[in-house]
Rosetta silent file (secondary structure, phi, psi, omega in degrees, C-alpha in Angstrom):
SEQUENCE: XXXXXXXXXXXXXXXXXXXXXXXXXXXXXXXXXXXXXXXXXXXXXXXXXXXXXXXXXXXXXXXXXXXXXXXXXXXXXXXXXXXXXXXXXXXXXXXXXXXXXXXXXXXXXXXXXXXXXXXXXXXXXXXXXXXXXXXXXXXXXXXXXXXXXXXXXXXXXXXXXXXXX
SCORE:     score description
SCORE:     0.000 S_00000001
   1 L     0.000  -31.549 -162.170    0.000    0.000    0.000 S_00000001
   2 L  -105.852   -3.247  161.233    2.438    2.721    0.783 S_00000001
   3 L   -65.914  -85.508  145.201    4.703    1.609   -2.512 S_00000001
   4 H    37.761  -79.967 -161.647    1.342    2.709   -3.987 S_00000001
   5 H  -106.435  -11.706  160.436    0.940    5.703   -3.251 S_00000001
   6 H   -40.957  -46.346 -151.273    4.986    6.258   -3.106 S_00000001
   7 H  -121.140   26.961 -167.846    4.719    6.210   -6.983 S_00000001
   8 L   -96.820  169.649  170.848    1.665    8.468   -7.411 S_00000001
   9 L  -101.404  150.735  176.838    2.312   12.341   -8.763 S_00000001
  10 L   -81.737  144.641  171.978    0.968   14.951   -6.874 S_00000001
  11 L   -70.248   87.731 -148.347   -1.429   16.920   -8.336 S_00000001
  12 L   -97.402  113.402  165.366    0.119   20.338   -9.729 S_00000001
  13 L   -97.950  137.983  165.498   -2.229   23.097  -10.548 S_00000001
  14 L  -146.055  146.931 -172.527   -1.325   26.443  -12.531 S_00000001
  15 L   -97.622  107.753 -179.992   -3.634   29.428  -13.403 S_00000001
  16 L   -67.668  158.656  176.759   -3.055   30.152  -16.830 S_00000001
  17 L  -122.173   49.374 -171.006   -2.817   33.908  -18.195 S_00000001
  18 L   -63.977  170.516 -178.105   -4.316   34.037  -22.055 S_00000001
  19 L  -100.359  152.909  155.539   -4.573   37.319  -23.812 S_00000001
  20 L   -21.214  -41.612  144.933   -8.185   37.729  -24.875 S_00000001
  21 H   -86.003    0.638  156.137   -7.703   36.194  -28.027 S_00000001
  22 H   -95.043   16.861  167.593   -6.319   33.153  -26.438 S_00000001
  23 H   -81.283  -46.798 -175.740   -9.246   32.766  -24.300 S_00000001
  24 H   -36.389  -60.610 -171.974  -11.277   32.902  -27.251 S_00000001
  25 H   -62.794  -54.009  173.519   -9.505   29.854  -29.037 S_00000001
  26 H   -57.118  -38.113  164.935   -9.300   28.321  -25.818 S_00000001
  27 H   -66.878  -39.837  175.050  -12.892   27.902  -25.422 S_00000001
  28 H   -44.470  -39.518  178.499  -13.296   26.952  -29.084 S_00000001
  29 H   -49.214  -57.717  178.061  -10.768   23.708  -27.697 S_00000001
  30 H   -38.703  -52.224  174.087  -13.594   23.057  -24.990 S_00000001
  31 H   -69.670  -14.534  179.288  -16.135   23.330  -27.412 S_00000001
  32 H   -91.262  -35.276  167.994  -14.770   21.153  -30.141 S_00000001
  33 H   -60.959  -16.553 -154.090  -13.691   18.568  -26.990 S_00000001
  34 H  -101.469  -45.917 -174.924  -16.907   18.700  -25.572 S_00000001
  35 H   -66.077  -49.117  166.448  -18.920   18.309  -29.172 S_00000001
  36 H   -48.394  -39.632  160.873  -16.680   15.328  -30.148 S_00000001
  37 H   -47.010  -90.762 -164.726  -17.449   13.932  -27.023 S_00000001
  38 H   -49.788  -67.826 -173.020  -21.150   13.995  -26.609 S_00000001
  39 H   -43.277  -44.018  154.927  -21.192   12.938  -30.278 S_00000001
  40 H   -83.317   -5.257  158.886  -19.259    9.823  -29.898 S_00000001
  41 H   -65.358  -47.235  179.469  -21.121    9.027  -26.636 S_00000001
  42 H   -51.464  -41.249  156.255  -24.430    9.356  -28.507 S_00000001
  43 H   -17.553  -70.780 -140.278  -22.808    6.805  -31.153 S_00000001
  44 H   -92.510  -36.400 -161.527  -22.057    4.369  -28.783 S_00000001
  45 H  -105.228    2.910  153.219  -25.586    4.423  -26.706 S_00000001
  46 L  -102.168   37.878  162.972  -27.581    4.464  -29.985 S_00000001
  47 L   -90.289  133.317  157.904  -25.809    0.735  -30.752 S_00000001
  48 L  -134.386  148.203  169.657  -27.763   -2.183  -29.974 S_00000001
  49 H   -33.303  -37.328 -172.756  -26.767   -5.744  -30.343 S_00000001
  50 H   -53.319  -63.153 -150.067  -29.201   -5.986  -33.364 S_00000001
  51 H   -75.982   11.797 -169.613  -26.782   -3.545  -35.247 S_00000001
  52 L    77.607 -178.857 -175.461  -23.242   -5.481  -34.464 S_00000001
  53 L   -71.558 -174.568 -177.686  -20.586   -4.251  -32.116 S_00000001
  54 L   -82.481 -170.222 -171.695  -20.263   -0.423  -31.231 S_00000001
  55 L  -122.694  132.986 -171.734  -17.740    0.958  -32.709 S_00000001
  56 L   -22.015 -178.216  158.862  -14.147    1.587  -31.932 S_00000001
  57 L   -95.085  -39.053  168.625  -12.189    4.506  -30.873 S_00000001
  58 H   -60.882  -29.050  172.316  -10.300    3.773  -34.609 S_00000001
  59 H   -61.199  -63.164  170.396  -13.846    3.525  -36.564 S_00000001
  60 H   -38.716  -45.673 -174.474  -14.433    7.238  -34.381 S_00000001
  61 H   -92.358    4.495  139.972  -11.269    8.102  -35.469 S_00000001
  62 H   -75.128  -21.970  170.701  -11.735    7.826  -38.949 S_00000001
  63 H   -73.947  -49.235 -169.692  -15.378    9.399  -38.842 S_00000001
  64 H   -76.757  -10.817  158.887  -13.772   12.452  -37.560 S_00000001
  65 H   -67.900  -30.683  145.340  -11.503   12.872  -39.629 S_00000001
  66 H   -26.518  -47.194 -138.413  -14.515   12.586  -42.318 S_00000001
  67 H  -100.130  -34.497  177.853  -16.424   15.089  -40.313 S_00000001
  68 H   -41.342  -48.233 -158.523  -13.244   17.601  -40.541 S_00000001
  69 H   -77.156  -14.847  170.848  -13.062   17.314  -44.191 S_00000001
  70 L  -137.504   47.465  136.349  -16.776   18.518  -44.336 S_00000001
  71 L  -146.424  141.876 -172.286  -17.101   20.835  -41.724 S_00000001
  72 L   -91.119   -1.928  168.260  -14.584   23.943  -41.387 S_00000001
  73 L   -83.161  -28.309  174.271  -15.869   24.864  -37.462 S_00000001
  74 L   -72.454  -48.753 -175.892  -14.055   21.268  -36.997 S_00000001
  75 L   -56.169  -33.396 -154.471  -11.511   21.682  -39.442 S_00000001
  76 L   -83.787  -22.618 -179.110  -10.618   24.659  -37.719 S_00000001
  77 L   -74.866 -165.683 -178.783   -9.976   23.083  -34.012 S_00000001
  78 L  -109.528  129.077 -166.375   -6.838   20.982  -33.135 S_00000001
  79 H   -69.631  -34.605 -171.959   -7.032   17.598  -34.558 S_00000001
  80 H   -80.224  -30.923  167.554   -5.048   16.262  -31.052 S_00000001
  81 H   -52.490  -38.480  167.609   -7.819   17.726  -28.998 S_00000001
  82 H   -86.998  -37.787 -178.507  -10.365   16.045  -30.475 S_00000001
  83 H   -71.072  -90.383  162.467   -8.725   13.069  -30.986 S_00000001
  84 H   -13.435  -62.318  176.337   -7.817   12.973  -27.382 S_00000001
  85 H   -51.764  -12.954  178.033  -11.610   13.762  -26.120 S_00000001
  86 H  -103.702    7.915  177.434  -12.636   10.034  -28.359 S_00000001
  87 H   -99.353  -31.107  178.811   -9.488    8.426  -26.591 S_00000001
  88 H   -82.367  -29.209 -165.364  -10.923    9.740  -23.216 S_00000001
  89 H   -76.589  -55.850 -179.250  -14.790    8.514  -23.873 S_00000001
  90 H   -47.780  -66.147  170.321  -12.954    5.067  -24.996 S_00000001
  91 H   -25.923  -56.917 -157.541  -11.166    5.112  -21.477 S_00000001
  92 H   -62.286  -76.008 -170.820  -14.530    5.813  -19.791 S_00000001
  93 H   -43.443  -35.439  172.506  -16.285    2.676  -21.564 S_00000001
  94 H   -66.997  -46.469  161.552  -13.473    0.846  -21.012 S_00000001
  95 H   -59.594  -38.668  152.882  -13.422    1.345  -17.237 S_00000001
  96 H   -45.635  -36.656  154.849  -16.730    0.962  -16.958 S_00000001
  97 L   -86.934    8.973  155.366  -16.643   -2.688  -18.399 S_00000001
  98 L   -82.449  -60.152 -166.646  -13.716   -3.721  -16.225 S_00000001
  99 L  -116.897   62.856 -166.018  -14.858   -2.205  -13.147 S_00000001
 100 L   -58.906  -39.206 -156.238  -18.699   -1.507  -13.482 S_00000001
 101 L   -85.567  -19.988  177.787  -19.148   -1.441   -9.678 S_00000001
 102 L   -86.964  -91.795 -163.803  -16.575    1.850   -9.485 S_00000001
 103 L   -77.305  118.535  175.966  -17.160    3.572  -12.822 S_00000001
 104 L   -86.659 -175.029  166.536  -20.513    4.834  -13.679 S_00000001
 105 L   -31.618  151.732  143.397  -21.652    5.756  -17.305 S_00000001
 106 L   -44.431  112.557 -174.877  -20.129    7.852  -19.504 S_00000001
 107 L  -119.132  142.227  175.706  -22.356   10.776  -19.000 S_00000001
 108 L   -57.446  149.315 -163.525  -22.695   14.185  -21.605 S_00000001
 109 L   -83.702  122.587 -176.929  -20.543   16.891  -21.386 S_00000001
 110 L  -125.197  128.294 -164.488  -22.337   20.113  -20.843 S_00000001
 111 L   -54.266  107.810  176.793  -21.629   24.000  -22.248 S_00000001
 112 L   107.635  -30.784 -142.738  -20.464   25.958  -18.648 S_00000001
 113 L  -105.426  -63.581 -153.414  -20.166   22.878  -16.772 S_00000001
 114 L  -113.120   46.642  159.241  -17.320   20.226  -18.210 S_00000001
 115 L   -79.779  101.086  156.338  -14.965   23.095  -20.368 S_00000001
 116 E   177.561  164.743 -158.161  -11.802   21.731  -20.883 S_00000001
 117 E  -129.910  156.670  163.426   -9.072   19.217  -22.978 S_00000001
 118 E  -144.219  137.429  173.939   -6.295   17.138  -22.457 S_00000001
 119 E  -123.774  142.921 -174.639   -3.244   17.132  -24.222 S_00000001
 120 L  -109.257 -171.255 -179.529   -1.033   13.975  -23.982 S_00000001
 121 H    62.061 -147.815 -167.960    2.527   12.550  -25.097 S_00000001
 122 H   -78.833  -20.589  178.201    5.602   14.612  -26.188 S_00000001
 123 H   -65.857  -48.501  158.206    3.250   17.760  -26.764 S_00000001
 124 H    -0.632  -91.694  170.294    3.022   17.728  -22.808 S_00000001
 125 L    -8.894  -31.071 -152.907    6.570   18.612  -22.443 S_00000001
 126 L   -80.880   55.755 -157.438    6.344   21.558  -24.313 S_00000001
 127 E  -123.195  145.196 -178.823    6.779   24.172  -21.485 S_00000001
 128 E  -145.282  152.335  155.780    9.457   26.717  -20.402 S_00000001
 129 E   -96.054  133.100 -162.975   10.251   29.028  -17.773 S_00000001
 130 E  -106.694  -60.189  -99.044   10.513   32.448  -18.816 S_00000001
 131 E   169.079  148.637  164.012   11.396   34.051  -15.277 S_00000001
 132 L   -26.331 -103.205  -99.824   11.343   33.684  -11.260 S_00000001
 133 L  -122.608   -5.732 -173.981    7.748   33.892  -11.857 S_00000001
 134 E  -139.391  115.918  153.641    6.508   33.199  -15.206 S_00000001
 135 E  -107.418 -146.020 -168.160    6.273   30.416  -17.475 S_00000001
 136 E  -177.001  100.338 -179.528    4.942   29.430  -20.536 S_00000001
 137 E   -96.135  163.474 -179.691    2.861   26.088  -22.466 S_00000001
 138 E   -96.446  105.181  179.093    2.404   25.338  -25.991 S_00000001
 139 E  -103.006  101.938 -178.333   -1.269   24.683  -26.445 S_00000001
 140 L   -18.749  153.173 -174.036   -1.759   23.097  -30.224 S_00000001
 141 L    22.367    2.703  170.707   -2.902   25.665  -32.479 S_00000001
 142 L  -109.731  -49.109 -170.974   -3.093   28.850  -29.804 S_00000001
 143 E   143.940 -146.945  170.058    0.723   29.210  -29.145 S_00000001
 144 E   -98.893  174.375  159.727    2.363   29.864  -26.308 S_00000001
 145 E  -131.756  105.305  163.899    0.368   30.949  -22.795 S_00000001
 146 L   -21.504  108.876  164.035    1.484   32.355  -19.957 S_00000001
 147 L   -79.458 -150.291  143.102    1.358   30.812  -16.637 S_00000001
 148 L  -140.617  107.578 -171.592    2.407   31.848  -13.067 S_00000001
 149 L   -56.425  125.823  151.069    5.303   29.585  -11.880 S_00000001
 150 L  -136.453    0.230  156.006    4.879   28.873   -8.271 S_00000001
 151 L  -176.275  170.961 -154.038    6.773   25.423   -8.437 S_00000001
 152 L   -83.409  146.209 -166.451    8.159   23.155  -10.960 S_00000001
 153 L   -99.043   32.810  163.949    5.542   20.613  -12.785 S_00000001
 154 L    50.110 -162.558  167.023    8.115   17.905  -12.896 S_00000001
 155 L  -106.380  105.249 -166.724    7.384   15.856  -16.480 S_00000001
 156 L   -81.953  141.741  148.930    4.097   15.904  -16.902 S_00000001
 157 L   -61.654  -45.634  178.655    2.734   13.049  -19.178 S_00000001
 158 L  -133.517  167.984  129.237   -0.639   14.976  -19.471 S_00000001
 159 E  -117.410  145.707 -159.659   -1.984   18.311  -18.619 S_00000001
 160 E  -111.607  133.215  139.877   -5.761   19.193  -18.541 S_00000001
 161 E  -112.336   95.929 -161.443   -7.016   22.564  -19.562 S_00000001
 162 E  -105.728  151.322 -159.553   -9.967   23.743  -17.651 S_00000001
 163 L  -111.309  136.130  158.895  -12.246   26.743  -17.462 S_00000001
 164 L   -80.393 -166.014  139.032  -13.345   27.233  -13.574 S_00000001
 165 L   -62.236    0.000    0.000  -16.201   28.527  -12.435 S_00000001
């Protein structure tokens, strides 16, 4: 048990600083995460045995790239953003059929409520310190953004970008 928890990361929070048009863009990420989302949940919960199995996170990830090439409000978001939010719904489904008694449904994503992305891998990484006091991440297709250093975020694997309340 204490090996366990020995090898967990602490949770590191930082309050981002966008300029006004990198709030903008960021909420377009939320909104393109949140609409891929709901859309491949509704997929998967209008499947019934009758119809074969549901369908994959690669069969999802070939419709959206379909739905990019014919819509340009899609086209327009970051391809890893979305593609991450139909890699996170597949986690959800999955945990939920290992461990049913833990993980409830996959439930929709709602406009005010659930705004925010995750970006994974080597983009992660992409971060610098500018200053005692300031740093700075590379968020796919907004640039860089300004943080406020108040301790170092070790190597993150993932980072979540979330609108509070």
């Amino acid at each position: 048990m204490g090996t366990r928890n020995a090898l967990r990361f602490p949770l590191v929070r930082f309050r981002l600083h966008p300029t006004p048009e990198q709030r903008v863009q960021l909420l377009e990420h939320c909104a393109h995460a949140r609409y891929v989302w709901n859309l491949g949940l509704e997929q998967r919960n209008m499947y019934r045995p009758a119809f074969g199995p549901t369908p994959t996170f690669v069969a999802q990830s070939r419709q959206l790239t379909e739905a990019r090439s014919g819509s340009s409000w899609l086209a327009d978001g970051s391809q890893t953003v979305q593609q991450q939010a139909l890699r996170d719904l597949d986690q959800a489904f999955r945990n939920r059929r290992t461990n049913p008694g833990h993980f409830g449904r996959p439930t929709w994503r709602k406009a005010g409520a659930h705004e925010g992305f995750r970006i994974v891998g080597p983009r992660a990484l992409r971060w610098e310190r500018l200053s005692r006091k300031r740093a700075r991440v590379l968020i796919p297709k907004i640039g860089w953004v300004d943080w406020r250093w108040t301790r170092h975020p070790g190597e993150p694997k993932s980072y979540r970008v979330k609108r509070d309340a």
